[in-house]
Every structure is written in structure tokens, then in C-alpha cells.
Coordinates of C-alpha atoms in Angstrom, one line a residue:
M11 CA -1.9 -7.2 -12.0
N12 CA 1.2 -5.6 -13.1
V13 CA 4.4 -4.7 -11.8
A14 CA 5.4 -1.2 -12.3
E15 CA 8.5 -1.7 -10.0
I16 CA 10.2 -3.5 -7.2
K17 CA 12.8 -1.6 -5.0
T18 CA 14.8 -3.7 -2.7
N19 CA 16.3 -1.9 0.4
D20 CA 14.0 0.8 0.1
I21 CA 14.0 3.2 3.2
A22 CA 11.8 5.9 1.7
N23 CA 8.2 4.3 1.9
G24 CA 7.6 3.0 5.4
E25 CA 9.6 2.4 8.7
G26 CA 12.9 0.6 8.6
V27 CA 14.2 -1.2 5.3
R28 CA 11.8 -2.6 3.3
T29 CA 10.8 -4.1 -0.2
S30 CA 8.4 -1.8 -2.2
L31 CA 5.8 -3.4 -4.7
F32 CA 4.7 -0.5 -6.9
V33 CA 1.5 -2.3 -8.6
S34 CA 0.2 -0.6 -12.2
G35 CA -3.1 0.9 -12.4
C36 CA -4.7 4.1 -11.0
R37 CA -7.5 6.2 -11.9
H38 CA -7.0 8.9 -9.7
C39 CA -4.6 10.9 -11.7
C40 CA -3.3 13.4 -9.3
P41 CA -1.7 16.5 -10.9
D42 CA 1.9 16.1 -9.6
C43 CA 2.3 12.3 -9.1
F44 CA 5.4 11.1 -8.4
N45 CA 4.4 8.1 -10.5
A46 CA 2.4 8.7 -12.7
M47 CA 3.6 6.2 -15.7
A48 CA 2.2 3.5 -13.3
W49 CA -1.6 4.9 -13.9
D50 CA -1.5 2.7 -16.9
F51 CA -2.7 -1.1 -15.7
S52 CA -0.6 -2.6 -18.6
Y53 CA 2.8 -0.7 -17.4
G54 CA 5.3 -3.1 -16.6
K55 CA 5.3 -6.4 -16.1
P56 CA 2.7 -8.8 -15.2
F57 CA 2.9 -10.4 -11.5
T58 CA 4.2 -14.1 -11.9
E59 CA 5.2 -16.4 -9.5
E60 CA 8.9 -15.9 -10.3
T61 CA 7.9 -12.3 -9.4
E62 CA 6.3 -13.4 -6.2
K63 CA 9.4 -15.7 -5.4
E64 CA 11.8 -12.3 -6.0
I65 CA 10.0 -10.2 -3.9
L66 CA 9.7 -13.0 -0.7
D67 CA 12.9 -13.9 -1.2
S68 CA 14.3 -9.9 -0.9
L69 CA 12.7 -9.9 2.4
K70 CA 14.6 -12.9 3.9
P71 CA 17.4 -10.9 5.8
M72 CA 16.7 -10.2 9.4
W73 CA 17.0 -6.5 9.2
I74 CA 14.2 -6.1 6.2
A75 CA 11.5 -4.9 8.3
G76 CA 8.6 -5.6 6.1
L77 CA 6.9 -4.9 2.8
S78 CA 5.3 -1.6 1.5
I79 CA 2.8 -1.9 -1.6
L80 CA 2.1 1.2 -3.4
G81 CA 1.2 2.1 -7.1
G82 CA -0.5 3.2 -9.1
E83 CA -3.1 2.1 -6.8
P84 CA -3.0 -1.2 -4.7
F85 CA -6.9 -0.7 -4.1
E86 CA -8.2 -0.4 -7.5
P87 CA -10.7 -3.3 -7.9
E88 CA -8.6 -5.2 -10.5
N89 CA -5.5 -5.4 -8.0
Q90 CA -7.2 -6.2 -5.1
K91 CA -7.4 -10.0 -5.3
T92 CA -3.9 -10.7 -6.7
L93 CA -2.9 -8.5 -3.6
L94 CA -4.7 -10.4 -0.9
K95 CA -3.4 -13.8 -2.1
F96 CA 0.1 -12.5 -2.5
I97 CA -0.2 -10.6 1.3
K98 CA -1.5 -14.1 2.5
K99 CA 1.6 -15.7 1.7
F100 CA 3.7 -13.1 2.8
K101 CA 2.5 -13.2 6.3
A102 CA 2.8 -16.9 6.6
Q103 CA 6.2 -16.9 5.8
Y104 CA 7.1 -13.6 7.5
P105 CA 4.6 -13.3 10.4
N106 CA 6.7 -10.5 12.4
K107 CA 6.9 -8.4 9.5
T108 CA 4.9 -5.4 8.9
I109 CA 3.0 -4.1 5.7
W110 CA 2.7 -0.6 4.6
C111 CA 0.4 0.1 2.2
Y112 CA -0.2 3.8 0.0
S113 CA -3.5 4.4 -1.2
G114 CA -5.1 7.6 -2.9
F115 CA -8.8 6.2 -1.3
T116 CA -9.4 6.9 2.2
F117 CA -9.8 4.3 4.7
E118 CA -13.6 5.3 4.6
E119 CA -13.7 4.7 0.8
I120 CA -11.8 1.2 1.4
T121 CA -14.3 -0.1 4.1
G122 CA -17.5 1.5 2.0
R123 CA -18.2 4.0 4.8
K124 CA -18.0 6.5 1.5
P125 CA -19.2 5.2 -1.7
S126 CA -16.2 4.4 -3.9
R127 CA -15.0 1.6 -6.5
A128 CA -12.2 0.8 -3.8
Y129 CA -14.9 -1.0 -1.7
T130 CA -15.6 -4.4 -2.9
D131 CA -16.2 -8.0 -1.7
I132 CA -12.6 -8.6 -0.6
S133 CA -11.6 -5.1 0.2
A134 CA -12.0 -5.5 4.0
E135 CA -10.3 -8.8 3.8
L136 CA -7.6 -7.2 2.3
L137 CA -7.1 -3.9 4.8
K138 CA -7.4 -6.6 7.5
T139 CA -3.9 -7.7 6.5
I140 CA -2.3 -4.1 6.6
D141 CA -0.4 -2.7 9.5
I142 CA -0.2 0.8 8.3
L143 CA -2.3 2.6 5.7
V144 CA -1.3 5.8 4.0
D145 CA -4.2 7.0 2.9
G146 CA -5.8 10.0 0.6
R147 CA -4.8 11.1 -2.7
F148 CA -2.0 13.2 -3.1
E149 CA -3.1 17.2 -3.2
K150 CA -0.6 19.3 -4.9
E151 CA -1.9 22.2 -2.9
Q152 CA -1.4 20.4 0.2
K153 CA 1.9 19.3 -0.7
N154 CA 5.0 19.4 2.3
I155 CA 8.3 17.9 2.0
T156 CA 8.6 18.0 5.7
L157 CA 6.1 15.2 6.5
K158 CA 7.0 11.7 7.2
F159 CA 6.0 8.8 5.1
R160 CA 3.2 11.1 3.1
G161 CA 3.3 13.8 0.7
S162 CA 0.4 16.0 1.5
E163 CA -1.0 17.3 4.6
N164 CA -4.6 15.7 3.7
Q165 CA -3.1 12.1 3.8
R166 CA -3.2 10.1 7.1
V167 CA -0.9 7.3 8.4
I168 CA -3.3 5.0 10.0
D169 CA -2.7 2.0 12.2
V170 CA -5.4 0.0 10.8
Q171 CA -4.9 -2.9 13.4
K172 CA -6.0 -0.8 16.0
T173 CA -8.2 1.5 14.1
L174 CA -10.2 -1.7 13.2
K175 CA -10.3 -2.8 16.9
Q176 CA -11.3 0.6 18.1
N177 CA -13.5 1.2 15.4
E178 CA -12.4 4.7 14.8
I179 CA -9.3 5.9 13.0
I180 CA -6.1 5.5 15.1
L181 CA -3.0 7.6 13.7
Y182 CA 0.3 5.7 13.8
L183 CA 2.7 7.5 16.0
N184 CA 6.5 6.7 15.6

């Protein structure tokens, strides 16, 4: 997996001050994507132990609310294994900090309820590690700059843990 960018002290990609990890690789190619350079799986730099340490160290301050994972596309099959391993380390080190994940895949596609390449042998396990999922492709026809934490009206901000427990989509209300 490659890293397109790491943003520390980020206030745009989830609630509170966060560290945001932008992974490389996305096949959605949404028109007017804000991060089109990250579509290429080879863009950026390899995700190494040093990268992992840099991110984990950036999360140490008490005022950092958590980690946000964006792309590219975190749920591209090529990214899932590395992300799962990293998130497990994050959760062990910071059990009280949250993970937000932005995906062009819908919850239904990630869980296999709708056919999709995002549904793999580890996608369900990866989903279990995420607190909030902003799902759905960016659609420029539904762009709305007044929305919190999302770019187009088709996208949902989902409380993943409540959704998994209740087996129905529970939107995150803040």
C-alpha cells in the first residue's frame, strides 16, 4: 500500500482534531474528485514501519480525537490487509480514540449485501474496527458544500458499531 498524504492536526475529515491518512489507489474515478492524484496505486510513498510510527506518534497528544482514513480508496482490496494490520495497532495503543473512514463504496458493498470488489475475506473485519464510515461515491450532481463531513447528498455518515449491532443503518448524529 502507498500513502498519498498524511495530514496532522486536521479538522476537516471527522470530528475534532485528527490525523488523516490518505491512501493511494482508487478505481471509482469520480468526476470532480478532490483527490484525483491519489487514484494511482503507485502515487506517494510506500507505507512502511517508519510511516506507521510517524502516524502513531502524531496521535499521542490528548487533544487529538483520532484517526481518519481516506484516499484514494481505503476499501480497494489492495489496501485492506495493510490497513487492518495498522488499525489493530492503532486500537491497541489508543483504545479511546476514534477511527473515521471515507469510502466511495457503500456499507452494503463493503459487507457484500451488494456485489462489489470491496467485499473480501477481510472487509467485515476491517469494518468492525471503524467507528464512523462516510460512504458512497462523490457525485458532482449532488454536491452540497453545506453538508458536514461529506461532499454530496448521496453520501451517508454511518455509526458503524451501532449499525453492526442493530443490523440496520444507523446514521451518526452529532
